[in-house]
Coordinates of N, CA and C in Angstrom, one line a residue:
X1 N 79.2 94.2 97.9 CA 79.8 94.7 96.5 C 80.5 96.3 96.5
X2 N 81.1 96.3 96.3 CA 82.0 97.9 96.7 C 81.6 98.0 95.3
X3 N 80.8 99.3 94.8 CA 81.1 99.0 92.9 C 81.9 101.3 92.9
X4 N 82.4 101.2 91.9 CA 82.8 102.7 91.8 C 82.8 103.2 90.3
X5 N 82.6 104.2 89.9 CA 82.4 105.2 88.4 C 83.7 105.7 88.4
X6 N 84.3 105.9 87.1 CA 84.9 106.1 86.8 C 84.7 107.0 85.5
X7 N 84.9 108.4 85.0 CA 84.6 109.0 83.6 C 85.8 109.6 83.8
X8 N 86.5 109.9 82.4 CA 87.2 110.1 81.9 C 87.0 111.7 81.1
X9 N 88.0 112.9 80.8 CA 87.5 113.8 80.2 C 89.3 114.1 79.8
X10 N 88.8 114.5 78.0 CA 90.4 114.1 77.6 C 90.6 115.8 76.9
X11 N 91.8 116.5 77.4 CA 91.8 117.7 75.7 C 93.0 117.1 75.4
X12 N 92.8 117.2 73.6 CA 94.2 118.0 73.3 C 93.8 118.8 71.7
X13 N 94.2 118.9 71.0 CA 94.6 119.6 69.9 C 94.6 118.9 68.8
X14 N 93.2 118.5 68.1 CA 93.4 117.1 67.2 C 94.0 117.9 65.5
X15 N 94.7 116.6 65.1 CA 94.9 117.4 63.8 C 94.6 115.6 62.8
X16 N 94.4 115.6 62.0 CA 94.6 114.1 60.8 C 96.0 113.8 60.7
X17 N 96.6 112.7 62.0 CA 97.9 111.8 61.0 C 97.8 110.3 62.1
X18 N 98.8 109.9 62.0 CA 99.0 108.8 62.1 C 99.2 108.7 63.8
X19 N 98.3 107.7 64.3 CA 98.6 107.5 65.7 C 99.2 106.4 66.1
X20 N 100.1 106.2 67.1 CA 100.7 105.0 67.2 C 99.8 104.6 68.9
X21 N 99.0 103.7 68.2 CA 98.2 103.0 69.0 C 98.4 101.4 69.4
X22 N 98.4 101.5 71.2 CA 99.2 99.8 71.8 C 98.1 99.3 71.7
X23 N 98.2 98.0 71.3 CA 97.5 96.7 71.4 C 97.7 96.1 72.9
X24 N 96.6 95.7 74.3 CA 97.5 95.2 75.1 C 97.2 94.3 75.6
X25 N 97.7 93.3 76.2 CA 96.8 92.1 76.4 C 97.3 91.9 78.6
X26 N 96.6 92.1 78.9 CA 96.5 92.1 80.6 C 95.9 91.1 81.1
X27 N 97.2 89.7 81.1 CA 97.0 88.1 81.8 C 96.3 88.9 83.3
X28 N 95.5 87.8 83.9 CA 95.3 87.2 84.8 C 96.0 86.3 85.7
X29 N 96.7 86.7 87.3 CA 97.7 86.5 87.9 C 97.8 85.0 87.9
X30 N 96.7 83.9 86.7 CA 97.0 82.4 86.8 C 97.1 82.3 85.1
X31 N 96.9 82.5 84.5 CA 97.6 82.9 83.5 C 98.6 82.0 82.9
X32 N 98.3 81.1 82.2 CA 99.0 80.1 81.5 C 100.3 80.2 80.6
X33 N 99.8 81.9 79.7 CA 100.9 82.5 78.5 C 102.0 82.8 79.1
X34 N 103.2 81.7 78.0 CA 104.1 82.9 78.0 C 104.8 83.9 77.0
X35 N 103.9 83.8 75.8 CA 104.1 85.0 75.4 C 103.1 85.4 74.6
X36 N 103.0 86.6 74.4 CA 102.0 86.8 73.5 C 102.4 87.8 72.0
X37 N 101.1 87.9 70.9 CA 101.3 87.9 69.5 C 99.5 89.2 69.4
X38 N 99.9 90.1 68.8 CA 98.9 90.8 67.9 C 98.9 90.8 66.3
X39 N 98.1 89.8 65.9 CA 98.7 89.9 65.1 C 97.1 90.6 63.8
X40 N 97.2 90.7 62.8 CA 96.2 91.7 62.2 C 96.1 91.8 60.7
X41 N 95.7 92.5 60.5 CA 95.4 93.3 59.1 C 96.5 94.1 58.9
X42 N 97.4 94.4 59.5 CA 98.2 95.2 59.8 C 99.8 94.8 59.7
X43 N 99.6 93.3 60.1 CA 101.2 93.1 60.2 C 101.1 91.4 58.9
X44 N 99.9 91.3 58.6 CA 100.1 89.9 57.2 C 99.7 88.6 59.1
X45 N 98.7 89.1 59.3 CA 98.1 88.2 60.5 C 99.0 87.2 61.3
X46 N 100.4 87.7 61.6 CA 101.2 87.5 62.3 C 102.8 87.7 61.7
X47 N 103.5 86.8 60.8 CA 102.3 86.1 59.8 C 102.4 84.8 60.6
X48 N 102.0 84.1 59.8 CA 101.7 82.2 60.6 C 101.9 81.5 59.4
X49 N 102.1 80.3 60.4 CA 102.0 78.9 59.2 C 100.5 77.7 59.6
X50 N 99.8 77.9 59.2 CA 98.6 77.0 59.3 C 98.3 77.1 60.5
X51 N 98.3 78.3 61.3 CA 97.8 79.3 62.3 C 98.5 79.3 63.6
X52 N 100.3 78.4 63.4 CA 101.4 79.1 64.3 C 102.0 80.3 64.0
X53 N 102.2 81.2 64.9 CA 102.8 82.4 64.5 C 104.3 81.5 65.4
X54 N 105.2 81.9 64.7 CA 107.2 81.3 65.2 C 107.3 82.5 66.7
X55 N 108.4 81.8 67.5 CA 109.0 82.7 68.2 C 109.6 84.3 67.5
X56 N 109.3 85.3 67.7 CA 110.0 86.1 67.6 C 109.3 87.1 66.0
X57 N 108.6 86.3 65.5 CA 106.6 87.1 64.1 C 107.4 88.2 65.0
X58 N 107.1 89.4 63.5 CA 106.8 91.2 64.1 C 106.2 91.3 64.7
X59 N 104.8 90.3 64.7 CA 103.6 90.7 65.7 C 103.9 89.7 67.2
X60 N 104.8 89.6 67.7 CA 105.4 89.5 69.1 C 105.3 90.9 69.6
X61 N 104.1 90.8 70.8 CA 104.2 91.8 71.9 C 105.1 91.8 72.9
X62 N 105.7 92.7 73.3 CA 106.3 93.3 73.8 C 105.7 93.3 75.6
X63 N 107.0 92.0 76.3 CA 106.0 92.0 78.8 C 106.6 93.7 78.7
X64 N 106.0 93.7 79.8 CA 106.2 94.9 80.5 C 106.2 94.8 82.2
X65 N 106.9 94.0 82.4 CA 107.1 93.8 83.9 C 106.6 94.4 85.2
X66 N 107.0 96.0 85.1 CA 106.4 97.2 85.5 C 104.9 96.5 86.2
X67 N 104.1 96.7 85.0 CA 103.1 96.7 84.6 C 102.1 95.1 84.2
X68 N 103.2 94.6 84.2 CA 102.0 93.3 84.1 C 101.4 92.6 82.6
X69 N 101.9 93.5 81.6 CA 100.7 93.6 80.5 C 102.1 93.1 79.8
X70 N 101.3 93.3 78.4 CA 102.0 92.6 76.8 C 101.3 93.4 75.9
X71 N 102.3 94.5 75.3 CA 102.1 95.6 74.7 C 102.6 95.4 73.3
X72 N 101.7 95.8 72.1 CA 101.7 96.0 71.2 C 102.2 97.3 70.2
X73 N 102.7 98.0 69.8 CA 102.7 99.1 69.3 C 102.3 99.5 67.5
X74 N 101.2 100.0 67.2 CA 101.6 100.5 65.9 C 101.1 102.0 65.2
X75 N 101.7 102.6 63.8 CA 101.5 103.6 63.2 C 99.8 103.3 62.8
X76 N 98.9 103.9 63.1 CA 97.5 103.8 62.5 C 97.0 105.1 61.8
X77 N 96.4 105.0 61.0 CA 95.6 106.3 60.5 C 94.2 106.5 60.8
X78 N 93.8 108.0 61.5 CA 92.5 108.1 61.9 C 91.4 108.0 61.1
X79 N 90.4 106.8 61.7 CA 89.7 106.7 60.4 C 90.0 105.3 59.6
X80 N 91.3 104.6 60.3 CA 91.2 103.2 59.7 C 90.2 102.2 60.8
X81 N 89.9 100.9 60.3 CA 89.2 100.6 60.8 C 90.5 98.8 60.6
X82 N 90.4 98.1 61.4 CA 90.9 97.7 61.3 C 90.6 95.7 61.7
X83 N 91.3 95.2 62.0 CA 91.1 93.7 62.5 C 92.1 93.2 62.7
X84 N 92.0 92.3 64.0 CA 93.2 91.7 64.4 C 92.5 90.8 66.0
X85 N 93.4 89.5 66.3 CA 93.2 89.1 67.6 C 94.0 89.2 68.2
X86 N 94.5 87.8 69.2 CA 95.4 88.0 70.5 C 95.9 86.7 69.6
X87 N 97.3 86.2 69.8 CA 97.3 85.1 69.8 C 98.8 84.4 71.2
X88 N 97.8 83.5 71.9 CA 99.2 83.4 72.9 C 99.8 81.3 72.7
X89 N 100.9 81.7 72.9 CA 101.8 80.6 73.5 C 101.8 79.7 74.9
X90 N 101.6 78.9 74.5 CA 101.3 78.1 76.1 C 102.6 77.6 76.7
X91 N 103.7 76.9 76.0 CA 105.1 76.5 76.1 C 106.0 77.3 75.3
X92 N 107.0 77.3 76.3 CA 108.5 77.7 75.4 C 108.7 77.6 74.4
X93 N 108.7 76.3 73.6 CA 108.4 76.1 72.1 C 107.3 76.7 71.3
X94 N 106.6 77.0 71.4 CA 105.4 77.8 70.9 C 104.6 77.0 70.0
X95 N 104.8 75.2 70.3 CA 103.9 74.4 69.8 C 103.1 74.4 70.4
X96 N 102.1 74.6 71.6 CA 100.9 74.9 72.2 C 100.4 76.3 72.5
X97 N 99.4 76.6 70.9 CA 98.4 77.8 71.4 C 97.8 78.3 70.7
X98 N 97.1 79.8 70.9 CA 95.6 79.6 70.3 C 95.5 81.0 70.4
X99 N 94.3 81.0 69.4 CA 93.6 83.0 68.8 C 92.5 83.0 69.6
X100 N 92.8 84.4 70.1 CA 91.1 84.8 70.3 C 91.2 86.0 70.2
X101 N 89.4 86.5 70.3 CA 89.0 87.1 70.1 C 89.6 88.2 71.7
X102 N 89.5 89.6 71.5 CA 90.9 90.8 72.5 C 89.8 90.9 73.0
X103 N 89.9 90.0 74.8 CA 89.4 90.0 75.9 C 89.0 91.6 76.0
X104 N 89.7 92.4 75.6 CA 89.9 93.8 76.2 C 89.0 95.4 75.4
X105 N 88.7 94.3 74.3 CA 87.5 95.1 72.9 C 86.6 94.5 72.5
X106 N 85.5 94.6 73.1 CA 83.7 94.6 72.7 C 83.9 94.5 71.8
X107 N 84.1 95.3 70.8 CA 84.1 95.1 69.3 C 84.7 94.2 68.6
X108 N 84.0 93.4 67.9 CA 84.5 92.5 66.9 C 83.3 92.0 65.7
X109 N 84.1 91.4 64.0 CA 83.3 90.9 63.4 C 83.1 89.8 63.4
X110 N 81.6 89.1 63.7 CA 81.3 87.8 64.3 C 81.3 87.5 62.6
X111 N 81.2 87.9 61.3 CA 80.9 87.3 60.1 C 82.2 86.6 59.6
X112 N 83.8 87.5 60.2 CA 84.6 86.6 59.5 C 86.2 86.4 61.1
X113 N 85.8 85.7 61.5 CA 86.3 84.7 62.7 C 86.6 85.5 63.8
X114 N 85.2 86.1 64.0 CA 85.3 86.9 65.3 C 85.8 87.6 65.1
X115 N 86.8 88.4 64.8 CA 88.2 89.2 64.9 C 87.5 90.3 65.5
X116 N 88.8 90.5 66.3 CA 88.4 92.2 66.6 C 87.9 93.6 65.8
X117 N 88.3 94.0 65.9 CA 88.1 95.1 64.9 C 88.2 96.4 66.2
X118 N 89.1 97.5 65.5 CA 89.6 98.8 66.0 C 89.4 100.2 65.1
X119 N 88.7 100.9 65.4 CA 88.0 102.1 64.7 C 89.3 103.2 65.5
X120 N 90.6 103.5 64.3 CA 91.2 104.5 65.2 C 89.8 105.8 64.8
X121 N 90.4 106.5 66.3 CA 90.1 108.1 66.1 C 90.9 108.8 67.1
X122 N 91.0 110.1 66.9 CA 92.3 111.0 67.2 C 91.1 112.1 68.3
X123 N 91.2 112.2 69.6 CA 92.0 111.2 70.5 C 91.0 110.0 70.7
X124 N 91.2 108.9 71.2 CA 90.9 107.8 71.6 C 90.9 107.6 72.7
X125 N 90.5 106.5 73.2 CA 90.7 105.8 74.7 C 90.2 103.8 74.3
X126 N 91.2 103.4 74.8 CA 91.2 102.1 74.2 C 91.4 100.4 74.7
X127 N 90.6 100.0 74.9 CA 90.9 98.8 75.7 C 91.0 98.9 77.8
X128 N 89.9 99.1 77.3 CA 89.7 99.0 79.4 C 89.9 98.5 79.7
X129 N 90.8 98.2 81.4 CA 90.9 96.6 81.9 C 90.9 97.3 82.7
X130 N 89.8 95.6 83.9 CA 90.0 95.7 85.3 C 91.0 94.9 85.4
X131 N 92.7 95.4 86.5 CA 93.4 94.4 86.2 C 93.0 94.1 87.8
X132 N 93.4 92.6 87.8 CA 93.3 91.1 89.2 C 94.4 90.8 89.3
X133 N 94.2 91.3 91.2 CA 95.3 91.1 91.6 C 95.5 89.5 92.2
X134 N 95.8 88.7 92.8 CA 96.7 87.5 93.2 C 94.9 86.4 94.1
X135 N 94.2 87.7 94.3 CA 93.7 86.8 95.8 C 91.7 87.2 94.2
X136 N 92.1 87.8 93.4 CA 91.0 87.6 91.6 C 90.5 88.9 92.4
X137 N 90.6 89.6 92.7 CA 90.2 91.5 93.6 C 90.5 92.5 92.4
X138 N 90.2 93.2 91.8 CA 90.1 94.7 90.8 C 91.3 95.2 91.9
X139 N 92.6 95.4 91.6 CA 92.9 96.5 92.0 C 94.0 97.8 91.9
X140 N 93.4 97.6 89.9 CA 93.7 98.5 89.4 C 92.9 98.8 88.3
X141 N 92.4 99.6 87.3 CA 91.8 100.3 86.3 C 92.9 100.6 85.3
X142 N 92.9 100.3 84.2 CA 93.6 101.0 83.3 C 92.7 101.4 81.6
X143 N 93.3 101.8 81.0 CA 93.1 102.4 79.6 C 93.9 103.2 78.2
X144 N 93.8 102.4 77.5 CA 94.9 103.4 76.4 C 94.3 104.6 76.5
X145 N 95.5 105.7 76.0 CA 94.7 106.9 75.4 C 96.2 107.0 74.3
X146 N 95.5 107.4 73.6 CA 96.1 107.9 72.4 C 95.8 109.0 71.4
X147 N 96.4 110.1 70.5 CA 96.1 111.1 70.6 C 97.2 111.3 69.7
X148 N 97.1 112.3 68.4 CA 98.2 113.0 67.5 C 99.3 114.2 68.4
X149 N 98.2 114.6 69.2 CA 99.0 115.4 69.6 C 99.6 114.7 71.1
X150 N 100.6 115.7 71.5 CA 100.7 115.9 73.6 C 99.4 115.9 73.9
X151 N 99.0 115.1 75.0 CA 97.7 115.1 76.2 C 97.9 116.6 77.0
X152 N 97.1 117.1 77.0 CA 97.8 118.5 77.6 C 96.8 118.7 79.6
X153 N 95.6 118.0 78.8 CA 94.4 117.4 80.6 C 94.1 116.4 80.2
X154 N 93.8 115.7 81.5 CA 93.1 114.6 81.2 C 92.4 114.2 82.9
X155 N 91.3 114.4 82.9 CA 90.5 114.3 84.2 C 89.8 113.2 84.3
X156 N 89.8 112.5 85.6 CA 89.2 111.1 85.2 C 88.0 111.3 86.7
X157 N 86.7 111.3 87.1 CA 85.8 111.5 87.8 C 85.8 110.0 88.6
X158 N 85.9 109.6 90.0 CA 86.0 108.4 90.6 C 84.8 108.3 91.9
X159 N 84.0 107.8 91.6 CA 82.8 108.1 92.5 C 82.3 109.8 93.2
X160 N 82.6 110.1 92.2 CA 82.2 111.6 92.2 C 82.4 112.7 92.1
X161 N 84.4 111.7 92.8 CA 85.3 113.2 92.5 C 86.4 113.7 91.7
X162 N 86.2 114.4 90.9 CA 87.7 114.8 89.8 C 88.8 115.2 90.1
X163 N 89.3 114.6 89.7 CA 90.8 113.7 90.3 C 91.4 114.6 88.4
X164 N 92.9 114.3 88.6 CA 93.9 115.4 87.7 C 94.3 114.3 87.2
X165 N 94.2 113.5 86.3 CA 94.7 112.2 85.6 C 96.3 112.2 85.0
X166 N 96.8 113.4 84.4 CA 98.0 114.2 84.1 C 99.0 112.7 84.8
X167 N 99.5 113.1 86.0 CA 100.4 112.0 87.4 C 100.1 110.8 86.4
X168 N 98.4 109.9 86.4 CA 98.6 108.9 86.0 C 98.4 108.1 84.7
X169 N 99.6 108.7 84.0 CA 99.0 109.0 82.6 C 100.7 108.5 81.8
X170 N 100.9 107.8 81.4 CA 102.7 107.5 80.6 C 102.2 107.0 79.5
X171 N 102.7 108.6 79.0 CA 102.9 108.9 77.6 C 103.9 107.9 76.7
X172 N 104.9 107.1 77.5 CA 105.7 106.2 76.7 C 104.2 104.8 76.7
X173 N 103.8 104.5 77.0 CA 103.1 103.7 76.6 C 101.4 104.2 75.9
X174 N 101.2 104.5 76.6 CA 100.2 105.4 76.2 C 98.9 105.6 77.3
X175 N 99.1 104.2 78.3 CA 98.3 103.9 79.6 C 98.1 105.0 80.8
X176 N 96.8 105.1 80.7 CA 96.0 105.5 82.1 C 95.7 104.7 83.2
X177 N 96.5 104.8 84.4 CA 96.5 103.5 84.9 C 96.2 103.7 86.4
X178 N 94.8 103.6 87.3 CA 95.0 104.2 88.2 C 94.7 102.9 89.3
X179 N 95.4 103.3 90.8 CA 95.5 101.5 91.5 C 93.6 101.9 92.5
X180 N 93.3 101.2 93.0 CA 92.0 101.5 93.7 C 92.5 101.5 95.1
X181 N 92.0 102.5 96.0 CA 92.4 102.8 96.9 C 92.5 101.0 98.3
X182 N 91.2 100.4 97.4 CA 90.8 99.1 98.4 C 90.2 98.2 97.1
X183 N 91.1 97.0 97.1 CA 90.3 96.2 96.0 C 88.6 96.3 95.8
X184 N 88.1 95.4 94.7 CA 86.6 95.5 94.3 C 86.7 93.7 93.8
X185 N 85.5 93.9 94.4 CA 85.3 92.2 93.3 C 85.6 92.5 92.1
X186 N 85.7 91.4 91.8 CA 85.4 91.2 89.6 C 84.5 91.1 89.4
X187 N 84.2 91.7 88.4 CA 82.7 91.7 87.7 C 81.9 93.4 88.2
X188 N 83.4 94.3 89.2 CA 82.8 95.6 89.1 C 82.7 96.5 88.0
X189 N 81.8 97.3 88.2 CA 81.7 98.1 86.9 C 82.2 99.4 87.1
X190 N 83.1 100.0 85.8 CA 83.6 101.1 85.5 C 83.4 101.4 84.2
X191 N 83.2 103.0 83.6 CA 82.4 103.2 82.6 C 83.7 104.6 82.0
X192 N 83.9 104.6 81.3 CA 85.8 105.1 80.4 C 83.9 106.1 79.7
X193 N 84.6 107.4 79.6 CA 84.3 108.3 78.6 C 85.1 109.4 77.7

């Protein structure tokens, strides 16, 4: 199994002000979801009716075709600690649905429905993702990068080589995305610092 180490260095001038933080859902190639939502304390948990979130609700995520990912952006203040979940519809009518703890965020509150917990920092790296191809191999890694000031320098290290990450960072989505030269087995580790 080939492994790789990915380390990030970020430089910004930080000030206390709201950050536009994007919550992502990165589906696997065989994911049956037809839409995704990011319900949480910041949007009234959907809103939902007995657990079901209607199509077009304020928490509905936007699917970005070029990345194959769902995005939901919300302005949050530095130091805020909010709870949220990911909600899926598995059919077009939205009658087959499920709530899950965010698979890209290891922080959760077991005492409160295992809700995902987001603590806002400035700057912050959020939701590192190993992106799978059709063969189930990791062919890209990505992470959300959010700051109140423009990101002016962004370096990452992979297998000991320091690289300029700024060209791989999209400030419109807040996502840094690196495509591997060669896919690696799912479960390969990468580290974000």
